[in-house]
């Protein structure tokens, strides 16, 4: 994995992240990268303290949320090109004792995370919304989407997508992301419970961009 501060600094500038941020930019950039490397918020708070920057772990969490929210508002894709073939899978996650569904789309060659979103449930409506968001992010729908055989209903054909079922192969290639995403979600929700899935989706947006550009 590599740290890529220039890339992160550039996108933070483009989405006007620092419009009213009182902390110096380098400290915020370092905090975001450390967090996405798996360093806890409280440890980042201590690191910043060693550098003479007095910010609480709550303030750092707000930077993470703000980054994801600004990326979403700007319609920024996760810094990866949309391939002709996309792997899609979903898994159940638990937030505040309630069950939700995490959708994920991955490039089968680079394994970049193309899009991820949490929805209240998996049904025709939420699946179509996820695919439509993927198409909107990249300006087109992927020609081919490969899944592991779960029943998604008639959602692919109206979007001009060819649906291919491949047992096991999809799960094997996307499993890394599913495990990592669930681990990170479980970690931050242990300390920062959200009122709804918006908090998670803001986090997912910044995680996908940062991972693809700075951490992969």
mmCIF file of C-alpha atoms in Angstrom:
data_model
loop_
_atom_site.group_PDB
_atom_site.id
_atom_site.type_symbol
_atom_site.label_atom_id
_atom_site.label_comp_id
_atom_site.label_asym_id
_atom_site.label_seq_id
_atom_site.Cartn_x
_atom_site.Cartn_y
_atom_site.Cartn_z
ATOM 1 C CA UNK A 1 0.000 0.000 0.000
ATOM 2 C CA UNK A 2 1.127 3.538 -0.630
ATOM 3 C CA UNK A 3 0.410 6.900 0.891
ATOM 4 C CA UNK A 4 -0.624 9.354 -1.800
ATOM 5 C CA UNK A 5 -0.992 12.782 -0.253
ATOM 6 C CA UNK A 6 -0.806 14.749 -3.546
ATOM 7 C CA UNK A 7 -3.808 12.911 -5.016
ATOM 8 C CA UNK A 8 -5.817 13.359 -1.824
ATOM 9 C CA UNK A 9 -4.848 17.034 -1.514
ATOM 10 C CA UNK A 10 -5.987 17.654 -5.088
ATOM 11 C CA UNK A 11 -9.433 16.129 -4.682
ATOM 12 C CA UNK A 12 -9.991 17.840 -1.314
ATOM 13 C CA UNK A 13 -9.285 21.138 -3.052
ATOM 14 C CA UNK A 14 -11.634 20.329 -5.927
ATOM 15 C CA UNK A 15 -14.575 19.503 -3.664
ATOM 16 C CA UNK A 16 -13.943 22.638 -1.546
ATOM 17 C CA UNK A 17 -13.393 20.609 1.593
ATOM 18 C CA UNK A 18 -11.413 23.361 3.322
ATOM 19 C CA UNK A 19 -13.874 26.167 2.702
ATOM 20 C CA UNK A 20 -14.280 26.840 6.443
ATOM 21 C CA UNK A 21 -11.960 24.230 7.979
ATOM 22 C CA UNK A 22 -9.804 25.776 10.705
ATOM 23 C CA UNK A 23 -7.279 22.928 10.888
ATOM 24 C CA UNK A 24 -4.248 23.047 8.572
ATOM 25 C CA UNK A 25 -4.703 20.981 5.428
ATOM 26 C CA UNK A 26 -1.743 18.646 5.898
ATOM 27 C CA UNK A 27 -3.066 17.498 9.284
ATOM 28 C CA UNK A 28 -6.509 16.724 7.857
ATOM 29 C CA UNK A 29 -5.027 14.866 4.887
ATOM 30 C CA UNK A 30 -2.792 12.813 7.184
ATOM 31 C CA UNK A 31 -5.721 11.988 9.478
ATOM 32 C CA UNK A 32 -7.867 10.759 6.572
ATOM 33 C CA UNK A 33 -5.101 8.550 5.220
ATOM 34 C CA UNK A 34 -4.213 7.122 8.631
ATOM 35 C CA UNK A 35 -7.866 6.338 9.275
ATOM 36 C CA UNK A 36 -8.187 4.527 5.971
ATOM 37 C CA UNK A 37 -5.040 2.560 6.802
ATOM 38 C CA UNK A 38 -6.983 1.205 9.777
ATOM 39 C CA UNK A 39 -5.594 3.485 12.507
ATOM 40 C CA UNK A 40 -8.233 4.180 15.138
ATOM 41 C CA UNK A 41 -9.668 7.657 15.624
ATOM 42 C CA UNK A 42 -8.258 7.928 19.137
ATOM 43 C CA UNK A 43 -4.771 6.945 17.950
ATOM 44 C CA UNK A 44 -4.979 9.547 15.190
ATOM 45 C CA UNK A 45 -5.970 12.075 17.842
ATOM 46 C CA UNK A 46 -2.735 11.232 19.685
ATOM 47 C CA UNK A 47 -0.635 11.434 16.506
ATOM 48 C CA UNK A 48 -2.009 14.877 15.725
ATOM 49 C CA UNK A 49 -1.315 15.879 19.329
ATOM 50 C CA UNK A 50 2.336 14.904 18.899
ATOM 51 C CA UNK A 51 2.379 17.249 15.889
ATOM 52 C CA UNK A 52 0.917 20.070 17.965
ATOM 53 C CA UNK A 53 -2.597 19.796 16.526
ATOM 54 C CA UNK A 54 -5.251 19.590 19.239
ATOM 55 C CA UNK A 55 -8.307 17.873 17.736
ATOM 56 C CA UNK A 56 -10.635 15.310 19.263
ATOM 57 C CA UNK A 57 -11.442 11.924 17.762
ATOM 58 C CA UNK A 58 -14.990 13.237 17.232
ATOM 59 C CA UNK A 59 -13.632 16.092 15.094
ATOM 60 C CA UNK A 60 -11.594 13.603 13.065
ATOM 61 C CA UNK A 61 -14.700 11.468 12.502
ATOM 62 C CA UNK A 62 -16.494 14.571 11.245
ATOM 63 C CA UNK A 63 -13.698 15.083 8.688
ATOM 64 C CA UNK A 64 -14.247 11.534 7.424
ATOM 65 C CA UNK A 65 -17.976 12.117 7.124
ATOM 66 C CA UNK A 66 -17.508 15.503 5.485
ATOM 67 C CA UNK A 67 -15.122 14.050 2.916
ATOM 68 C CA UNK A 68 -17.638 11.369 1.916
ATOM 69 C CA UNK A 69 -20.538 13.803 1.853
ATOM 70 C CA UNK A 70 -18.672 16.285 -0.353
ATOM 71 C CA UNK A 71 -17.666 13.504 -2.733
ATOM 72 C CA UNK A 72 -21.311 12.449 -2.991
ATOM 73 C CA UNK A 73 -22.522 16.017 -3.526
ATOM 74 C CA UNK A 74 -19.911 16.556 -6.235
ATOM 75 C CA UNK A 75 -20.870 13.305 -7.955
ATOM 76 C CA UNK A 76 -17.268 12.132 -7.798
ATOM 77 C CA UNK A 77 -16.692 8.543 -8.785
ATOM 78 C CA UNK A 78 -14.263 6.420 -6.759
ATOM 79 C CA UNK A 79 -11.272 7.259 -9.002
ATOM 80 C CA UNK A 80 -11.498 4.124 -11.126
ATOM 81 C CA UNK A 81 -12.617 3.521 -14.709
ATOM 82 C CA UNK A 82 -15.736 1.459 -15.330
ATOM 83 C CA UNK A 83 -14.752 -1.826 -17.010
ATOM 84 C CA UNK A 84 -16.859 -3.717 -19.513
ATOM 85 C CA UNK A 85 -17.475 -6.445 -16.941
ATOM 86 C CA UNK A 86 -18.424 -5.645 -13.344
ATOM 87 C CA UNK A 87 -18.782 -8.031 -10.424
ATOM 88 C CA UNK A 88 -21.699 -7.302 -8.111
ATOM 89 C CA UNK A 89 -22.554 -8.837 -4.781
ATOM 90 C CA UNK A 90 -24.406 -7.983 -1.607
ATOM 91 C CA UNK A 91 -24.199 -8.960 2.035
ATOM 92 C CA UNK A 92 -26.149 -8.322 5.216
ATOM 93 C CA UNK A 93 -24.770 -5.905 7.795
ATOM 94 C CA UNK A 94 -26.093 -4.888 11.186
ATOM 95 C CA UNK A 95 -26.387 -1.299 12.397
ATOM 96 C CA UNK A 96 -27.890 -0.426 15.730
ATOM 97 C CA UNK A 97 -29.506 -3.861 15.929
ATOM 98 C CA UNK A 98 -31.185 -3.487 12.531
ATOM 99 C CA UNK A 99 -30.340 -5.474 9.425
ATOM 100 C CA UNK A 100 -29.373 -3.724 6.192
ATOM 101 C CA UNK A 101 -27.905 -4.786 2.859
ATOM 102 C CA UNK A 102 -24.514 -3.697 1.567
ATOM 103 C CA UNK A 103 -24.247 -3.670 -2.252
ATOM 104 C CA UNK A 104 -20.784 -3.620 -3.819
ATOM 105 C CA UNK A 105 -19.501 -3.453 -7.409
ATOM 106 C CA UNK A 106 -15.879 -4.396 -8.135
ATOM 107 C CA UNK A 107 -13.566 -4.403 -11.158
ATOM 108 C CA UNK A 108 -12.676 -8.103 -11.653
ATOM 109 C CA UNK A 109 -9.185 -7.277 -12.974
ATOM 110 C CA UNK A 110 -7.929 -4.523 -10.660
ATOM 111 C CA UNK A 111 -10.371 -5.334 -7.815
ATOM 112 C CA UNK A 112 -10.972 -1.601 -7.426
ATOM 113 C CA UNK A 113 -14.159 -0.788 -5.564
ATOM 114 C CA UNK A 114 -16.360 0.887 -8.168
ATOM 115 C CA UNK A 115 -19.372 1.637 -6.009
ATOM 116 C CA UNK A 116 -20.783 0.596 -2.646
ATOM 117 C CA UNK A 117 -24.046 1.507 -0.999
ATOM 118 C CA UNK A 118 -26.097 0.426 2.001
ATOM 119 C CA UNK A 119 -29.852 -0.031 1.522
ATOM 120 C CA UNK A 120 -32.673 -0.981 3.918
ATOM 121 C CA UNK A 121 -33.194 -4.290 2.084
ATOM 122 C CA UNK A 122 -32.480 -6.123 -1.149
ATOM 123 C CA UNK A 123 -35.363 -6.022 -3.577
ATOM 124 C CA UNK A 124 -35.990 -4.975 -7.155
ATOM 125 C CA UNK A 125 -36.186 -1.290 -6.234
ATOM 126 C CA UNK A 126 -32.968 -1.104 -4.201
ATOM 127 C CA UNK A 127 -31.043 -3.229 -6.716
ATOM 128 C CA UNK A 128 -32.189 -1.017 -9.601
ATOM 129 C CA UNK A 129 -31.251 2.080 -7.606
ATOM 130 C CA UNK A 130 -27.756 0.725 -6.967
ATOM 131 C CA UNK A 131 -27.205 -0.087 -10.649
ATOM 132 C CA UNK A 132 -28.602 3.310 -11.689
ATOM 133 C CA UNK A 133 -26.241 5.072 -9.272
ATOM 134 C CA UNK A 134 -23.329 3.084 -10.726
ATOM 135 C CA UNK A 135 -24.324 4.155 -14.236
ATOM 136 C CA UNK A 136 -24.733 7.773 -13.145
ATOM 137 C CA UNK A 137 -21.290 7.833 -11.531
ATOM 138 C CA UNK A 138 -19.548 6.707 -14.716
ATOM 139 C CA UNK A 139 -21.854 8.157 -17.338
ATOM 140 C CA UNK A 140 -22.941 4.735 -18.584
ATOM 141 C CA UNK A 141 -24.073 1.361 -17.341
ATOM 142 C CA UNK A 142 -21.627 -1.549 -17.475
ATOM 143 C CA UNK A 143 -22.372 -3.807 -20.470
ATOM 144 C CA UNK A 144 -22.040 -6.957 -18.348
ATOM 145 C CA UNK A 145 -22.693 -7.559 -14.640
ATOM 146 C CA UNK A 146 -21.680 -10.881 -13.117
ATOM 147 C CA UNK A 147 -23.331 -12.131 -9.913
ATOM 148 C CA UNK A 148 -23.165 -15.370 -7.965
ATOM 149 C CA UNK A 149 -26.694 -16.506 -8.733
ATOM 150 C CA UNK A 150 -28.847 -14.658 -6.228
ATOM 151 C CA UNK A 151 -32.260 -13.720 -7.591
ATOM 152 C CA UNK A 152 -32.253 -10.004 -8.417
ATOM 153 C CA UNK A 153 -35.434 -9.829 -10.424
ATOM 154 C CA UNK A 154 -35.889 -8.129 -13.826
ATOM 155 C CA UNK A 155 -33.564 -5.186 -13.160
ATOM 156 C CA UNK A 156 -30.722 -5.667 -15.645
ATOM 157 C CA UNK A 157 -32.453 -5.734 -19.044
ATOM 158 C CA UNK A 158 -34.218 -2.322 -18.733
ATOM 159 C CA UNK A 159 -30.802 -0.769 -18.040
ATOM 160 C CA UNK A 160 -29.237 -2.437 -21.078
ATOM 161 C CA UNK A 161 -27.090 -4.726 -18.930
ATOM 162 C CA UNK A 162 -26.348 -8.358 -19.697
ATOM 163 C CA UNK A 163 -26.569 -10.420 -16.511
ATOM 164 C CA UNK A 164 -24.274 -13.434 -16.175
ATOM 165 C CA UNK A 165 -24.335 -15.870 -13.268
ATOM 166 C CA UNK A 166 -21.076 -17.456 -12.118
ATOM 167 C CA UNK A 167 -21.233 -19.554 -8.983
ATOM 168 C CA UNK A 168 -18.422 -19.006 -6.469
ATOM 169 C CA UNK A 169 -16.109 -17.012 -8.765
ATOM 170 C CA UNK A 170 -17.789 -13.704 -7.923
ATOM 171 C CA UNK A 171 -17.646 -14.298 -4.184
ATOM 172 C CA UNK A 172 -13.970 -15.301 -4.400
ATOM 173 C CA UNK A 173 -12.967 -12.094 -6.156
ATOM 174 C CA UNK A 174 -15.143 -9.723 -4.178
ATOM 175 C CA UNK A 175 -14.741 -11.391 -0.796
ATOM 176 C CA UNK A 176 -11.758 -9.224 0.143
ATOM 177 C CA UNK A 177 -13.872 -6.097 -0.166
ATOM 178 C CA UNK A 178 -16.874 -7.550 1.592
ATOM 179 C CA UNK A 179 -14.757 -8.622 4.576
ATOM 180 C CA UNK A 180 -12.868 -5.336 4.766
ATOM 181 C CA UNK A 181 -15.962 -3.188 4.404
ATOM 182 C CA UNK A 182 -17.824 -5.144 7.065
ATOM 183 C CA UNK A 183 -14.825 -5.017 9.407
ATOM 184 C CA UNK A 184 -14.516 -1.255 9.040
ATOM 185 C CA UNK A 185 -18.260 -0.693 9.439
ATOM 186 C CA UNK A 186 -18.328 -2.869 12.552
ATOM 187 C CA UNK A 187 -15.365 -0.918 13.938
ATOM 188 C CA UNK A 188 -16.731 2.583 13.530
ATOM 189 C CA UNK A 189 -20.286 1.692 14.527
ATOM 190 C CA UNK A 190 -18.951 0.319 17.812
ATOM 191 C CA UNK A 191 -18.068 3.925 18.711
ATOM 192 C CA UNK A 192 -20.180 6.080 16.410
ATOM 193 C CA UNK A 193 -23.683 4.695 15.965
ATOM 194 C CA UNK A 194 -25.585 6.395 13.170
ATOM 195 C CA UNK A 195 -29.213 7.315 12.999
ATOM 196 C CA UNK A 196 -29.605 5.989 9.457
ATOM 197 C CA UNK A 197 -27.663 4.565 6.534
ATOM 198 C CA UNK A 198 -26.568 8.026 5.344
ATOM 199 C CA UNK A 199 -23.643 7.957 7.771
ATOM 200 C CA UNK A 200 -22.476 4.632 6.383
ATOM 201 C CA UNK A 201 -22.889 5.724 2.772
ATOM 202 C CA UNK A 202 -20.847 8.890 3.369
ATOM 203 C CA UNK A 203 -18.153 6.688 4.857
ATOM 204 C CA UNK A 204 -18.333 4.228 1.961
ATOM 205 C CA UNK A 205 -17.875 7.028 -0.572
ATOM 206 C CA UNK A 206 -14.664 8.315 0.978
ATOM 207 C CA UNK A 207 -13.409 4.801 1.664
ATOM 208 C CA UNK A 208 -13.805 3.731 -1.975
ATOM 209 C CA UNK A 209 -12.047 6.815 -3.327
ATOM 210 C CA UNK A 210 -9.213 6.779 -0.793
ATOM 211 C CA UNK A 211 -8.622 3.047 -1.088
ATOM 212 C CA UNK A 212 -8.501 3.016 -4.885
ATOM 213 C CA UNK A 213 -6.196 6.034 -5.178
ATOM 214 C CA UNK A 214 -4.099 6.124 -2.034
ATOM 215 C CA UNK A 215 -4.093 2.674 -0.482
ATOM 216 C CA UNK A 216 -4.277 0.036 -3.194
#
